[in-house]
Amino acid sequence: MNIYSSQLEQRRRAIVFGDFNIDLLSKNNTVTHYLNIIKETGYEVLNKIHSSYGTRETSTTNTILDHISTNIDNHTFSFSIVDSSLSDHKQLFLEVGNLAPKANKKIHYEALNYESLYTIALNTPYDNDENDYAYLENFIVNLIQRNRIEKIKFLNSPRKDWINKNIIDSINLRNDLWQQTKLNPGDENLCKEYSQQTLKVKQMIKSSKRNYFYSLFSNNKNQPKKMWEVINSLVSNKTKEICTPPKLKLDSGITITEDNLICESFNLFFSSIGAELANKIPNKYHIHTGNTLMYKHDYTHVITLDEIKPCTRDEVSKIIQNLNNNTSTGIDKVTTKAVKCLKDVIAERLVKCINLCLSDGIFPDTIKLVKVSPLYKSGNKTDPNNYRPVSVLPVISKIFERIIYDRLNTYLTEKNFLIDQQYGFRSKSSTMIAAVDLVTKIKTNIDRRNIALGLFIDLKKAFDTILAPGVKGQKLNYDK
């Protein structure tokens, strides 16, 4: 068994099969030791360990003595067990595709020299006193273009992420001890040391793998997207990818394959589907009564926002520092890391641009531009209805939005404007509170011997069907 283990470790990519005279259906120490060796050396048994898949059957016994194992990951094998008169063992039929080892993938990509970016930004004159955001945006984009560098990234790391240097050193020591035990088979102390080292390697791998995934889950507990990526990697699920399909079938029956036409078709579909669905709603439901549950109705005066407090350099700097580095870039290709790198250079200029936006009530046009990508959901990949748009705004727009949001949210909170049942998009509120309120109301009505009814509505493309001018309700005036 030890010789077999040593031979397996010497082969990076292999398929091993044969009559091992070890019955996988048995539950004994020999089988357990054999399966542990297979697992420790990075191999996997392809046999299905079940009595229905025996490889040698007699009138009194049913065993799995013939095994196939491999250390080749991410490959599909077709495995069959065939009755044959050639032997008292069944034949194992394994269909294998092209197993030529794939070369390590490498990608060329553009990165930023952040040290150079900051230095050049400090020494580049800024000749604009009108607080024009378009000028600031061009200033940032030009700096980034001047400091781009090309890098190469190699993919497909040959090792599992939890295999560290200490484990590799322990494996090498175990292998050395094995070689020594072959030369000195009668040395009991050497054999004992080898057994202890083998157990140590097994425990180290198990512990390292457990700690690796524990750390991975702990670090991403507040990032659902990352958490699901980890879960999907463990269960071999295919994650959804943002991609353009090779072809698209239109309502007219025409199939298009040109990239630019597919792009235009998606653009037309995403921009018009909301209005089309809204127009299908019967007119009697379009009546605007002026009533809405979004705000409280106990106000007798017109709610007026007299002034918006200007932002400060410290406030803008803090918002920039708290931006998530792992977000995609917008249409301007300005990354979060680049904005953070330039924070000390652009903060004061950005403050002036934002305050001009607050005083004039005009949001810069360039940061309204959105990069839209189609995300496939399910169903026919040629049907536009089976995609939803994923929009990515420029990073700097998030700074503008946060400044405006904080002021509007503070005002509405101070005025106690929103009803308590507005659970979403508010601090100290969540779907958990909504669920608690629902359960409380149901319990209360049941205790009072009332009938509790629930009406659950799933609106098709609900956000898309909202009118672009905004949700009708009580007007919030802003007097300059």
mmCIF file of C-alpha atoms in Angstrom, residues 8 11-16 38-39 41-46 68-75:
data_model
loop_
_atom_site.group_PDB
_atom_site.id
_atom_site.type_symbol
_atom_site.label_atom_id
_atom_site.label_comp_id
_atom_site.label_asym_id
_atom_site.label_seq_id
_atom_site.Cartn_x
_atom_site.Cartn_y
_atom_site.Cartn_z
ATOM 1 C CA LEU A 8 0.711 7.991 -7.018
ATOM 2 C CA ARG A 11 2.447 11.366 -11.143
ATOM 3 C CA ARG A 12 0.944 14.793 -11.695
ATOM 4 C CA ARG A 13 -1.829 13.681 -14.078
ATOM 5 C CA ALA A 14 -2.839 10.040 -14.236
ATOM 6 C CA ILE A 15 -5.688 7.554 -14.486
ATOM 7 C CA VAL A 16 -5.068 4.377 -12.472
ATOM 8 C CA ILE A 38 -6.183 7.850 -2.551
ATOM 9 C CA LYS A 39 -7.519 11.067 -1.030
ATOM 10 C CA THR A 41 -2.393 11.904 -2.824
ATOM 11 C CA GLY A 42 -4.987 14.058 -4.575
ATOM 12 C CA TYR A 43 -6.810 11.250 -6.368
ATOM 13 C CA GLU A 44 -10.490 10.386 -6.504
ATOM 14 C CA VAL A 45 -12.086 6.963 -6.936
ATOM 15 C CA LEU A 46 -14.443 7.025 -9.924
ATOM 16 C CA ILE A 68 -10.457 3.391 -11.368
ATOM 17 C CA SER A 69 -9.053 6.551 -9.788
ATOM 18 C CA THR A 70 -7.617 9.788 -11.156
ATOM 19 C CA ASN A 71 -6.145 13.112 -10.072
ATOM 20 C CA ILE A 72 -7.378 14.966 -13.155
ATOM 21 C CA ASP A 73 -9.746 17.734 -12.121
ATOM 22 C CA ASN A 74 -12.446 19.445 -14.162
ATOM 23 C CA HIS A 75 -12.839 16.648 -16.682
#
